[in-house]
mmCIF file of C-alpha atoms and ligand atoms in Angstrom:
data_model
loop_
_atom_site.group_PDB
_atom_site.id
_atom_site.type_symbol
_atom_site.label_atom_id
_atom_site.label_comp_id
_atom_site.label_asym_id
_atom_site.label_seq_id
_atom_site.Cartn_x
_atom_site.Cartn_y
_atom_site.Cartn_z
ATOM 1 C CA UNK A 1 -17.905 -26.688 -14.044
ATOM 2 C CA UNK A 2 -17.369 -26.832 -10.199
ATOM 3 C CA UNK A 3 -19.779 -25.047 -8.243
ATOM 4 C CA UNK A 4 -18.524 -21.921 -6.370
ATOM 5 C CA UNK A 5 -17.030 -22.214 -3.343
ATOM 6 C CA UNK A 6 -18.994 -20.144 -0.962
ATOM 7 C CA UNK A 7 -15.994 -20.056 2.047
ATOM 8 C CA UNK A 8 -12.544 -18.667 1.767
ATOM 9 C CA UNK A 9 -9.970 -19.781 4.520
ATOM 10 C CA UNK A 10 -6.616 -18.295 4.613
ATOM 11 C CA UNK A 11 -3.865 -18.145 6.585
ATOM 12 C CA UNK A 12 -4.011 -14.693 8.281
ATOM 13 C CA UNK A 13 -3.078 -11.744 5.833
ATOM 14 C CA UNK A 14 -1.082 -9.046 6.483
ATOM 15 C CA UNK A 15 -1.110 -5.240 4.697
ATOM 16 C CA UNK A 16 2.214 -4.134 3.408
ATOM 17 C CA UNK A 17 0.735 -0.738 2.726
ATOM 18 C CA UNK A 18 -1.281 1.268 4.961
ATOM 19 C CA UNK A 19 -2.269 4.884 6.357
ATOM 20 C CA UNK A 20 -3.799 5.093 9.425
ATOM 21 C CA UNK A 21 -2.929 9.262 10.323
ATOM 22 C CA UNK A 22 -2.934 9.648 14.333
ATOM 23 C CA UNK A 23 -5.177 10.686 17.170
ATOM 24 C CA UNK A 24 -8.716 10.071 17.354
ATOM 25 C CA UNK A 25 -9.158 9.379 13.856
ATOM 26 C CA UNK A 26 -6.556 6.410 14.149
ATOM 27 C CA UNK A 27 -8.309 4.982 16.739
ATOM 28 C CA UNK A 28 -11.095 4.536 14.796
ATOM 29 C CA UNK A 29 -9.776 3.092 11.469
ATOM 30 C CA UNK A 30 -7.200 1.099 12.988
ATOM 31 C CA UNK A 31 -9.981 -1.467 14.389
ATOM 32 C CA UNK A 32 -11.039 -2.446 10.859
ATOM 33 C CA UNK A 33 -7.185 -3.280 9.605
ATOM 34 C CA UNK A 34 -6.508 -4.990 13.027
ATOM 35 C CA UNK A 35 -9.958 -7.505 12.382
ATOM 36 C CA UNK A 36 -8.601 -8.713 9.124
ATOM 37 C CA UNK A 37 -4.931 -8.173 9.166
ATOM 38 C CA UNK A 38 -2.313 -9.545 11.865
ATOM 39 C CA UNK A 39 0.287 -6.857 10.857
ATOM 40 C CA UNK A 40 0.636 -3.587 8.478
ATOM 41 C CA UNK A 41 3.254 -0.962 7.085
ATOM 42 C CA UNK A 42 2.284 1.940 8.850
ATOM 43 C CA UNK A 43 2.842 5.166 6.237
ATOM 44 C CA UNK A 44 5.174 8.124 7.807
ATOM 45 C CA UNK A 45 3.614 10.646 5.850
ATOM 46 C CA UNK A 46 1.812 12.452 9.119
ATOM 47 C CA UNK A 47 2.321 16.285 9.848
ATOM 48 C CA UNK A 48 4.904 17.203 10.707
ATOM 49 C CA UNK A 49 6.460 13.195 9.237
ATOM 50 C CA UNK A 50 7.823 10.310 11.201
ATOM 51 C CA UNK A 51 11.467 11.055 10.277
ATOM 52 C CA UNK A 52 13.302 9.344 13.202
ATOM 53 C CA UNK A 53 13.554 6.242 14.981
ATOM 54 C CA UNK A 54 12.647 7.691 18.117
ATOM 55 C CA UNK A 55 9.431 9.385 16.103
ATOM 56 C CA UNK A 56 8.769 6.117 14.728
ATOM 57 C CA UNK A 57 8.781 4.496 18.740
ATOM 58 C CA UNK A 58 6.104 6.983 19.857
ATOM 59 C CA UNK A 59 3.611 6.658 16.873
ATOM 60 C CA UNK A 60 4.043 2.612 17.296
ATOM 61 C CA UNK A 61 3.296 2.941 20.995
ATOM 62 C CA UNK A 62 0.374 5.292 20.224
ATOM 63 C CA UNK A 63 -0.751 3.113 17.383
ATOM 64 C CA UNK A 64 -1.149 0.207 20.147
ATOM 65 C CA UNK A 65 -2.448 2.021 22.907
ATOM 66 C CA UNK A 66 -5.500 2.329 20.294
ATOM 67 C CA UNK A 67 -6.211 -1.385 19.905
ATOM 68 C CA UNK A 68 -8.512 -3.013 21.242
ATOM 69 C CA UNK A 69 -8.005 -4.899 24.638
ATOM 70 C CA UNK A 70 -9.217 -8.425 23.334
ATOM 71 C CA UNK A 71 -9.342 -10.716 21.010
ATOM 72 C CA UNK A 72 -7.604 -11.032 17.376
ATOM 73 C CA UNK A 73 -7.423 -7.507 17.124
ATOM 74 C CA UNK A 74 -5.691 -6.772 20.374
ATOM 75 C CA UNK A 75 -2.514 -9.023 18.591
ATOM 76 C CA UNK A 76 -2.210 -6.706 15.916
ATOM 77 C CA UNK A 77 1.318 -5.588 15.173
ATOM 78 C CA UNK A 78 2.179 -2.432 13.041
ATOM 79 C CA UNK A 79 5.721 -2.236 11.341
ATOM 80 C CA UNK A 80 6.739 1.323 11.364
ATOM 81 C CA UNK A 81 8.301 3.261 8.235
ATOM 82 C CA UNK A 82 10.495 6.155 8.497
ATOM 83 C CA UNK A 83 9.722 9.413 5.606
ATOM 84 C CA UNK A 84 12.999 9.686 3.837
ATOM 85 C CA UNK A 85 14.152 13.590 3.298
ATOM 86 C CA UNK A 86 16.401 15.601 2.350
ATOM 87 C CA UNK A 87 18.186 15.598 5.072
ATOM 88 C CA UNK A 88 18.539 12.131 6.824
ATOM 89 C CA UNK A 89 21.491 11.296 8.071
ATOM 90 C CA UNK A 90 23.038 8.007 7.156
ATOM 91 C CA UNK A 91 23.445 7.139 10.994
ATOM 92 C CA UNK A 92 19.774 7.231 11.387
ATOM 93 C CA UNK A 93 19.796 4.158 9.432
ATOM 94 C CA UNK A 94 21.478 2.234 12.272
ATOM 95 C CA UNK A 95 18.866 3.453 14.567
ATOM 96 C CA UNK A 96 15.946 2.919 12.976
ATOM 97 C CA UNK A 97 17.202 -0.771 12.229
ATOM 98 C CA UNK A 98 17.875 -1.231 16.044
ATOM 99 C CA UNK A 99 13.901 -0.119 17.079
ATOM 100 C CA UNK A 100 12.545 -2.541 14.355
ATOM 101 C CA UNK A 101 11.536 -0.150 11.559
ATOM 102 C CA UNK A 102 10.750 -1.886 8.227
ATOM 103 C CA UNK A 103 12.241 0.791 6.191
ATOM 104 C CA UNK A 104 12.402 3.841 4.455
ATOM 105 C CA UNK A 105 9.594 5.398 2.390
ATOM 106 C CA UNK A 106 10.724 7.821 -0.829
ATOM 107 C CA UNK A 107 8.160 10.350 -1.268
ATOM 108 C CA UNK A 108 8.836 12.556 -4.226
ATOM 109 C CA UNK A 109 8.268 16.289 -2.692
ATOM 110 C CA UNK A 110 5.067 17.420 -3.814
ATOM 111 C CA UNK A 111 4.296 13.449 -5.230
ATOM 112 C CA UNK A 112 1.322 13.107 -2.583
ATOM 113 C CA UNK A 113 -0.249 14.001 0.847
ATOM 114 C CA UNK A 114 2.078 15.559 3.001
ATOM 115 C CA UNK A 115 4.908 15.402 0.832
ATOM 116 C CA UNK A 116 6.464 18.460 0.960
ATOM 117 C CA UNK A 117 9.257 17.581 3.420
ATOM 118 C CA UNK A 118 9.778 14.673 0.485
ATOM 119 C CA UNK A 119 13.191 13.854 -1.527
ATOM 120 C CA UNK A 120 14.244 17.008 -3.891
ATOM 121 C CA UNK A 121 16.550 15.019 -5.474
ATOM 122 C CA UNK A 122 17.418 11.011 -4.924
ATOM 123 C CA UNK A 123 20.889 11.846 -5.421
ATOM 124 C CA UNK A 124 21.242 13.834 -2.033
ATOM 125 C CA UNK A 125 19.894 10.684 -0.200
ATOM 126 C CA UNK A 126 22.906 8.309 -1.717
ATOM 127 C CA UNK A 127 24.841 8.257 1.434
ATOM 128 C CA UNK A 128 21.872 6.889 3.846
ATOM 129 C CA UNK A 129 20.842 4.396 0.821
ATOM 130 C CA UNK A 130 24.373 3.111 0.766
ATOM 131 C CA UNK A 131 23.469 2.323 4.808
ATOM 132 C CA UNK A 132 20.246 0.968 3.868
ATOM 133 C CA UNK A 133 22.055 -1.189 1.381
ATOM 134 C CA UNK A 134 24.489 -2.136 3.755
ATOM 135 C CA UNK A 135 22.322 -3.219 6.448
ATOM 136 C CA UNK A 136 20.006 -4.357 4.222
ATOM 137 C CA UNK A 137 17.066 -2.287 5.141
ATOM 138 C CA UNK A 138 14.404 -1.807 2.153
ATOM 139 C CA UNK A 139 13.445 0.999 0.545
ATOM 140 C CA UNK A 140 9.294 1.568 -0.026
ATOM 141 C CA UNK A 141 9.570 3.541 -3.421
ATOM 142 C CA UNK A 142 6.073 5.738 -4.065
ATOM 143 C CA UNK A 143 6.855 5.757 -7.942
ATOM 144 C CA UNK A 144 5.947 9.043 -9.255
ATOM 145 C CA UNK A 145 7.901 11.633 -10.975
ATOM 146 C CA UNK A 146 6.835 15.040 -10.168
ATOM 147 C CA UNK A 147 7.250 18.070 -12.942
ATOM 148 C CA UNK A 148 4.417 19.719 -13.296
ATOM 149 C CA UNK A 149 5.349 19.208 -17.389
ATOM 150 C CA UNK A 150 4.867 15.486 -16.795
ATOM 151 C CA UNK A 151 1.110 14.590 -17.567
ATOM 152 C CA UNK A 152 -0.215 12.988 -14.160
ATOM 153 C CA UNK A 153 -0.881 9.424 -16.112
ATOM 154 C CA UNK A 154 2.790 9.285 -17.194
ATOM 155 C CA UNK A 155 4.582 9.826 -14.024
ATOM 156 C CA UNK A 156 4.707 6.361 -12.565
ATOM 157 C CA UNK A 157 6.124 4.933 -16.304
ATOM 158 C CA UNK A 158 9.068 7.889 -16.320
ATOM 159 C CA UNK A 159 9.650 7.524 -12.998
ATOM 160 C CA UNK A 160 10.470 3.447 -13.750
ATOM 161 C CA UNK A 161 13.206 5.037 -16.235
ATOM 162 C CA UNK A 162 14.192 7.917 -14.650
ATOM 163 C CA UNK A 163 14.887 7.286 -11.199
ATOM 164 C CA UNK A 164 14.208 4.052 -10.246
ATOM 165 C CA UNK A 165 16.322 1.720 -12.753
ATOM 166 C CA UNK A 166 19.444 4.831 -12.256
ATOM 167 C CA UNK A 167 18.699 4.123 -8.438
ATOM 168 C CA UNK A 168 19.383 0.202 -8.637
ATOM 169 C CA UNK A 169 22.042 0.352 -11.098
ATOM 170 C CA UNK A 170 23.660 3.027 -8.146
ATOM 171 C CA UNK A 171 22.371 0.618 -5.220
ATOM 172 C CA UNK A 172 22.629 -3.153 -6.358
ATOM 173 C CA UNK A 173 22.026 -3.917 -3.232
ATOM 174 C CA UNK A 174 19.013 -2.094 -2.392
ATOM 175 C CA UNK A 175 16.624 -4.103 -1.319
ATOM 176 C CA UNK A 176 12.966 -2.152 -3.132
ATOM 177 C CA UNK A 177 9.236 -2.193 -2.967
ATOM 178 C CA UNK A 178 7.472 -0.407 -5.677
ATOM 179 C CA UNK A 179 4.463 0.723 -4.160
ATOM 180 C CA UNK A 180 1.033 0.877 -5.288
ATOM 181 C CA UNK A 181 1.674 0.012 -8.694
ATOM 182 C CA UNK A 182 -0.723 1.418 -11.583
ATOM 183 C CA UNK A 183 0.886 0.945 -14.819
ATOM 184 C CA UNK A 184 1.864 -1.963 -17.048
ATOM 185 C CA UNK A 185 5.058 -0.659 -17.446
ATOM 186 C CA UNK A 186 5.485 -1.045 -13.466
ATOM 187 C CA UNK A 187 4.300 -4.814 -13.647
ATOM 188 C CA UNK A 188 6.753 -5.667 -16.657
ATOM 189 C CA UNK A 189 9.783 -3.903 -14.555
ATOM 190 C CA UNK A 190 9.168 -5.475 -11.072
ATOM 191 C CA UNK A 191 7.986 -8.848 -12.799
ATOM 192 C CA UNK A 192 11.652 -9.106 -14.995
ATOM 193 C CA UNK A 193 13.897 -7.510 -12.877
ATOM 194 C CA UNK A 194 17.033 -9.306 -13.066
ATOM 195 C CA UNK A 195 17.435 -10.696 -9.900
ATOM 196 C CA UNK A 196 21.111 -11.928 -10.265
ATOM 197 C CA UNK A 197 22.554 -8.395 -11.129
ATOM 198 C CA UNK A 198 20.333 -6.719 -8.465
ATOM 199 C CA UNK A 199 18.815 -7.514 -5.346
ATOM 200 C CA UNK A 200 15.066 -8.490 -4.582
ATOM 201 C CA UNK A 201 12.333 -5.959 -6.103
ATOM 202 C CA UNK A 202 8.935 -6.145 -5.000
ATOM 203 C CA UNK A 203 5.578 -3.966 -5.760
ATOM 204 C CA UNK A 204 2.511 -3.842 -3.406
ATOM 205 C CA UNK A 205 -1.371 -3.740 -5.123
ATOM 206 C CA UNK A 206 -3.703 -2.025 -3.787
ATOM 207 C CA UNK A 207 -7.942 -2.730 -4.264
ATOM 208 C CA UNK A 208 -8.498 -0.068 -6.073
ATOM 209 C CA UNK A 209 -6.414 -0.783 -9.165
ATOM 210 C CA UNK A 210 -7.351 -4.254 -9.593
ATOM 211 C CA UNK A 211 -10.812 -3.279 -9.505
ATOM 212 C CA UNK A 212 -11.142 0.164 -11.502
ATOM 213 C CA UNK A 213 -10.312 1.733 -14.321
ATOM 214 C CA UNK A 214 -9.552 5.796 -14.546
ATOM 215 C CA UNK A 215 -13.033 6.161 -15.917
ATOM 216 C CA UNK A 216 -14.336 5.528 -12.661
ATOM 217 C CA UNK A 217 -13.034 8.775 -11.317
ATOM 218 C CA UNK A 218 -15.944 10.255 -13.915
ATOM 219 C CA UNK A 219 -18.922 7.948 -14.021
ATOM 220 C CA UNK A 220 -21.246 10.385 -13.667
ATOM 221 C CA UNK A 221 -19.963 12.878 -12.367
ATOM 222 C CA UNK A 222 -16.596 13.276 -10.841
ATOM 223 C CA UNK A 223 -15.922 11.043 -7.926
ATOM 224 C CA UNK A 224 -13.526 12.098 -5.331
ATOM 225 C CA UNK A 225 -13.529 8.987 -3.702
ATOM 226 C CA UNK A 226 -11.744 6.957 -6.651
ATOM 227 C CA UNK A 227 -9.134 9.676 -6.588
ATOM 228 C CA UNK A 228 -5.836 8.330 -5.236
ATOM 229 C CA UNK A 229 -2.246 8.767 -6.084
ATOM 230 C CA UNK A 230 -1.013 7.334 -8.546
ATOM 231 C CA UNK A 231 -4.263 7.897 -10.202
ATOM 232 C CA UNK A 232 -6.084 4.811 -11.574
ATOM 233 C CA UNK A 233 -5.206 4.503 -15.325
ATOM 234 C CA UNK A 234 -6.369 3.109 -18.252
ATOM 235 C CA UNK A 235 -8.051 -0.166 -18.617
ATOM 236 C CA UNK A 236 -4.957 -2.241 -20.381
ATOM 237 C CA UNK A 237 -2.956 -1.213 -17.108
ATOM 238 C CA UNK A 238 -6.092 -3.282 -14.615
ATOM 239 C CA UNK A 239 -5.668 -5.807 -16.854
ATOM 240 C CA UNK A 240 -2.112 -6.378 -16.491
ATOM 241 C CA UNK A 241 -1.934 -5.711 -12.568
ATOM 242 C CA UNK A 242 -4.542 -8.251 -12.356
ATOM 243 C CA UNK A 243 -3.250 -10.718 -14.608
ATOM 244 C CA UNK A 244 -0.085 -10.305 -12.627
ATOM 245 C CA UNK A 245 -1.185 -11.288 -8.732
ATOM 246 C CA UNK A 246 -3.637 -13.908 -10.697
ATOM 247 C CA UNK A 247 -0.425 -15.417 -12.039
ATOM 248 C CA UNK A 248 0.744 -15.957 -8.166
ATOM 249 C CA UNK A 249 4.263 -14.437 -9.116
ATOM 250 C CA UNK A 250 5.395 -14.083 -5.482
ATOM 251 C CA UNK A 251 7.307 -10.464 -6.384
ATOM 252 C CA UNK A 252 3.375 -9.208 -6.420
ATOM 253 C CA UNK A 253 1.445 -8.988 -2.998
ATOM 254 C CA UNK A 254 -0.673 -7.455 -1.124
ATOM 255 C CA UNK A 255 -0.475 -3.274 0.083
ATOM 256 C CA UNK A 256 -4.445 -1.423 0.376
ATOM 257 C CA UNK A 257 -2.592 1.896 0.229
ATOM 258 C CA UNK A 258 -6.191 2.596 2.626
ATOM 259 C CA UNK A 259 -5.928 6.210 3.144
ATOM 260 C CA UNK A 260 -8.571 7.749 4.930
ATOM 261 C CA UNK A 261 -9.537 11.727 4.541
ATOM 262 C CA UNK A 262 -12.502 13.146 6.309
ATOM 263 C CA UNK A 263 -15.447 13.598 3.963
ATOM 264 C CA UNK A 264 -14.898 16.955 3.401
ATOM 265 C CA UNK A 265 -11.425 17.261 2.558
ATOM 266 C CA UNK A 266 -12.511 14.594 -0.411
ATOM 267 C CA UNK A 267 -15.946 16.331 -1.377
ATOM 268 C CA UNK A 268 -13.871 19.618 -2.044
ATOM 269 C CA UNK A 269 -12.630 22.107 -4.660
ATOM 270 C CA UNK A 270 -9.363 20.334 -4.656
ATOM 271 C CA UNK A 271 -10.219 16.954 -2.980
ATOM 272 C CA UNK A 272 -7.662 14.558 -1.405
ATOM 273 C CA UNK A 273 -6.151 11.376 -2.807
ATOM 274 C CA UNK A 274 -6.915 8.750 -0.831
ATOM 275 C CA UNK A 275 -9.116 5.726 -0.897
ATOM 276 C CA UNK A 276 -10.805 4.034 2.372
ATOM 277 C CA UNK A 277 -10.511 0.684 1.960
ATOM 278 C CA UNK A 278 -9.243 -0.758 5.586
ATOM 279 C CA UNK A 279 -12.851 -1.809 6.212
ATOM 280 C CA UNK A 280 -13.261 -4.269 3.339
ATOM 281 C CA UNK A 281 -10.113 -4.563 1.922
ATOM 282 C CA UNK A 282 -10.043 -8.687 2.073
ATOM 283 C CA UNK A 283 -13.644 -8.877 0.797
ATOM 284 C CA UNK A 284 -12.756 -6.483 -2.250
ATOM 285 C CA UNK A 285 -9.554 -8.383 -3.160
ATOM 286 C CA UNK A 286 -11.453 -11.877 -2.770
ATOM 287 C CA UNK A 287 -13.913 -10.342 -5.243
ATOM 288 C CA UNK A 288 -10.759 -9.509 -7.834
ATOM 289 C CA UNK A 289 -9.308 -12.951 -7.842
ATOM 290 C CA UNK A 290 -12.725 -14.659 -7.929
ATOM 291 C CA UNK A 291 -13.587 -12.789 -10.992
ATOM 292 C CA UNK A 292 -10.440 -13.851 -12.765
ATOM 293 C CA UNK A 293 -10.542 -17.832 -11.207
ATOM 294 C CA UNK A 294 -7.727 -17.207 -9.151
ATOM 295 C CA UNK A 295 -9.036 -17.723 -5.494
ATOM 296 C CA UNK A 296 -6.455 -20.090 -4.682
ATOM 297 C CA UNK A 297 -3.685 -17.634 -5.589
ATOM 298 C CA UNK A 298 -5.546 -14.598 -3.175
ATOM 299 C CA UNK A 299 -3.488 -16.457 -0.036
ATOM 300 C CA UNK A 300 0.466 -16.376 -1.998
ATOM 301 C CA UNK A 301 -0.659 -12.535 -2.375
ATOM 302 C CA UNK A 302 -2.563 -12.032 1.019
ATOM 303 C CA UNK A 303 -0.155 -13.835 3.584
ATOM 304 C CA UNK A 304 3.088 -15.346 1.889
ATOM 305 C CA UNK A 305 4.966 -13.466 -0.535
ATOM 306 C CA UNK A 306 4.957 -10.483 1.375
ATOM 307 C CA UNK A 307 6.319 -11.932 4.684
ATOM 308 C CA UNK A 308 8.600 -14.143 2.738
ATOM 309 C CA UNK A 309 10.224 -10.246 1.253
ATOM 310 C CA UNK A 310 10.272 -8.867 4.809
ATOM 311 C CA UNK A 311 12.170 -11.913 6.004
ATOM 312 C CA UNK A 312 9.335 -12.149 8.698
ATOM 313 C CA UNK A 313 7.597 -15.105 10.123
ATOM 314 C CA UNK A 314 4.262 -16.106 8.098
ATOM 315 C CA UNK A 315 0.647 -15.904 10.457
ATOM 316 C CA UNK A 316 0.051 -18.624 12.395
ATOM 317 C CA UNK A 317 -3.936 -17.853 12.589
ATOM 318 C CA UNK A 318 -6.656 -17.541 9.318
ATOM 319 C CA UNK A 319 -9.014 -15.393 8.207
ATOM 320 C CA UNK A 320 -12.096 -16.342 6.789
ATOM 321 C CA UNK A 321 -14.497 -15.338 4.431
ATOM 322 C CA UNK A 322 -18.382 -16.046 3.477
ATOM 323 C CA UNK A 323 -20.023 -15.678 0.251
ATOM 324 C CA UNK A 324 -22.435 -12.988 1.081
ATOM 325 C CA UNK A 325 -23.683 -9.907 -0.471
ATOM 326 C CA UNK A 326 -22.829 -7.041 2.069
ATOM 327 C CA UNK A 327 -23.589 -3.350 2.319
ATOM 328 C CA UNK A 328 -20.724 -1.117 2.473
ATOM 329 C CA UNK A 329 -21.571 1.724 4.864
ATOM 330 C CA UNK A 330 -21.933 5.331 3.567
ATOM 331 C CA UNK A 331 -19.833 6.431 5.574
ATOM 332 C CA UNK A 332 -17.209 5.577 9.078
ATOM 333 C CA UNK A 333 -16.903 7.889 12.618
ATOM 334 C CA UNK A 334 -13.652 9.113 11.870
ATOM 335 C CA UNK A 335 -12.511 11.608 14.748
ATOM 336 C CA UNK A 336 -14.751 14.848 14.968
ATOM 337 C CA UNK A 337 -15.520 13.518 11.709
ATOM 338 C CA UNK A 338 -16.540 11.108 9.079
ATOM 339 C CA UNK A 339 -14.901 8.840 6.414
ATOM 340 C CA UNK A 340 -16.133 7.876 3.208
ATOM 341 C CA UNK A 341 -15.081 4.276 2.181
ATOM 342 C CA UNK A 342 -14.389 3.410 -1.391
ATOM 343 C CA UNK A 343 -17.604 2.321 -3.303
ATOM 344 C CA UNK A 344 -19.511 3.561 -0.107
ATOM 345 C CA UNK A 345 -23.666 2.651 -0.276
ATOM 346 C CA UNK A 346 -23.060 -0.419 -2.611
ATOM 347 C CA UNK A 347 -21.801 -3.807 -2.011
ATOM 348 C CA UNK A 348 -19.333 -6.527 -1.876
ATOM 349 C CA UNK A 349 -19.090 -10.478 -1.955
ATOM 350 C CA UNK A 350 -17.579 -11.761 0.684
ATOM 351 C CA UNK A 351 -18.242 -11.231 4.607
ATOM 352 C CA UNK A 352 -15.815 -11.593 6.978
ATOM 353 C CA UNK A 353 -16.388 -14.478 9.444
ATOM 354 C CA UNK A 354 -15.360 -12.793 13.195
HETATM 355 O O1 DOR B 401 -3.816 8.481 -2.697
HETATM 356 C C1 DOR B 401 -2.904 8.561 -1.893
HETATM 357 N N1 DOR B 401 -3.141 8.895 -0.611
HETATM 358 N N2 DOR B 401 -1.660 8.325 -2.293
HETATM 359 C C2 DOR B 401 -0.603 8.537 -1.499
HETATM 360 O O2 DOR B 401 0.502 8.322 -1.920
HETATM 361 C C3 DOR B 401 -0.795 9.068 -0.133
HETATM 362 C C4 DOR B 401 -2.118 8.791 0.382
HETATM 363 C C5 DOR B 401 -2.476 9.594 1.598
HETATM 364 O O3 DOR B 401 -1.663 9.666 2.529
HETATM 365 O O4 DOR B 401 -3.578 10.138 1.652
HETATM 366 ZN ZN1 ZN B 402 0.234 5.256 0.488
#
């Protein structure tokens, strides 16, 4: 047996999945992306939604103006989304290519937070995903179907057959992420997709499925802040996500899906999905491939595959990481209020060397 290596350098990661709302309250989670993570997928899903490319412009410029003046941080580049309704029209496409947006995000209505302005039906969106095909502009897919019928840890597995395989036999040349995978079912589609009838497919992994299991949501008690969407599931489907990104197959990589709520709108009647993870992200995901003797796959996941999708230049800088047992705050300024971070008041593995 080797001993443990107590250092992690990697080139600098980037997050392909991220929420980061607006205001005062972005200010103050953007800061802990922008210290570990040279660029991230900003989310559209704000109130009212980033549906247009001139939309998309002003939350970028906003989203800078709140970085820090110096240092790593201050570099930080976000790659804006645009929310995907009913009612975009196909031209917007063109546009949104021409300011640098990243793509288009599906949101079932009524999948998630602030979905209600969401797709009723994929079908009414074929003609601006026939653009997106043709200028080759991906699609960020959050997997869920949404009948009330459907039991909430089904709707990521009938959404694979319902809409998303119809969608890509109707858009070969749809270029898709599947985000925030859950299921096994997800990992099997995305990891055998046939590649030579269908463009690239991707899926993004977030901390808090590698790490937990849907009992986590009720150790206890119930616990609001492992609620997220999709919801964790059961412990076959960890397994197989983490087998997956410990495997290093490069169509697997790195998305935190960090969604911050303020403490209250969690620790409710009907608390929000959402887990903060922007703070620790790198030290929680270190912790997931160390535990299944994959460290030196955590940089494929963290910094490679997902540029290499994008079509964008890898980091030139690194991140590193010390072996050290760290406490994770109870709780983060967030606005006029706070933020609760996932697995807030215990600890973690790895510190982040500034
Ligand atoms: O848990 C989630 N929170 N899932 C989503 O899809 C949206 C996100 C949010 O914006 O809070
Ligand atoms: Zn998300």
């Amino acid at each position: 047996m080797t001993k443990a290596t107590d250092t992690i350098e990697i080139r600098r990661p980037d997050d392909w999945h991220l929420h980061v709302r607006d205001g005062r309250a972005m200010q103050d989670v953007i800061v802990h992306t922008a210290a570990q993570f040279a660029r991230a997928i900003i989310m559209p899903n704000l109130k009212p939604p980033v549906v247009s490319a001139q939309d998309a412009i002003a939350y970028r410029q906003r989203i800078l103006a709140a970085l820090p003046k110096e240092g790593v941080a201050s570099q930080f580049q976000p790659l804006m989304t645009l929310y995907l309704t009913d009612n975009t029209p196909a031209d917007e496409v063109a546009r949104a290519k021409e300011a640098g947006v990243i793509g288009f995000k599906l949101y079932p209505a009524g999948a998630t937070t602030n979905s209600d302005a969401g797709v009723t039906d994929i079908r009414r969106c074929d003609a601006v995903l026939a653009q997106m095909e043709k200028l080759d502009v991906p699609l960020l897919v959050h997997g869920e179907v949404t009948h009330s019928e459907i039991d909430v840890f089904d709707r990521e597995a009938i959404f694979i057959e319902k809409i998303l395989e119809p969608l890509r036999q109707r858009h070969p040349g749809l270029r898709i992420v599947f985000e925030h995978i859950t299921t096994k079912q997800a990992v099997e589609y995305v990891r055998d997709a046939d590649t030579q009838r269908f463009a690239k497919i991707a899926a993004t992994v977030t901390p808090q499925h590698l790490l937990y299991n849907r009992n986590s949501i009720f150790s206890g008690g119930l616990r609001t802040h492992y609620y997220c969407l999709p919801v964790l599931k059961r412990e076959e489907h960890r397994q197989a996500i983490v087998n997956i990104v410990a495997s290093g197959n490069s169509r697997f990589f790195l998305g935190t899906d960090s969604a911050p709520h303020p403490k209250g709108a969690k620790e409710s009647a009907c608390g929000c999905a959402g887990c903060y993870t922007a703070w620790h992200a790198m030290s929680l995901y270190a912790e997931v491939f160390e535990q299944a003797g994959a460290l030196d796959k955590l940089e494929g996941f963290a910094s490679i595959y997902g540029p290499e999708f994008y079509g964008l230049p890898l980091n030139q800088g690194t991140l590193k990481l010390r072996r050290q047992t760290i406490q994770i705050p109870a709780e983060f300024p967030f606005g006029d209020e706070v933020v609760v971070p996932l697995r807030a008041g215990e600890t973690t593995q790895w510190a982040l060397v500034e």
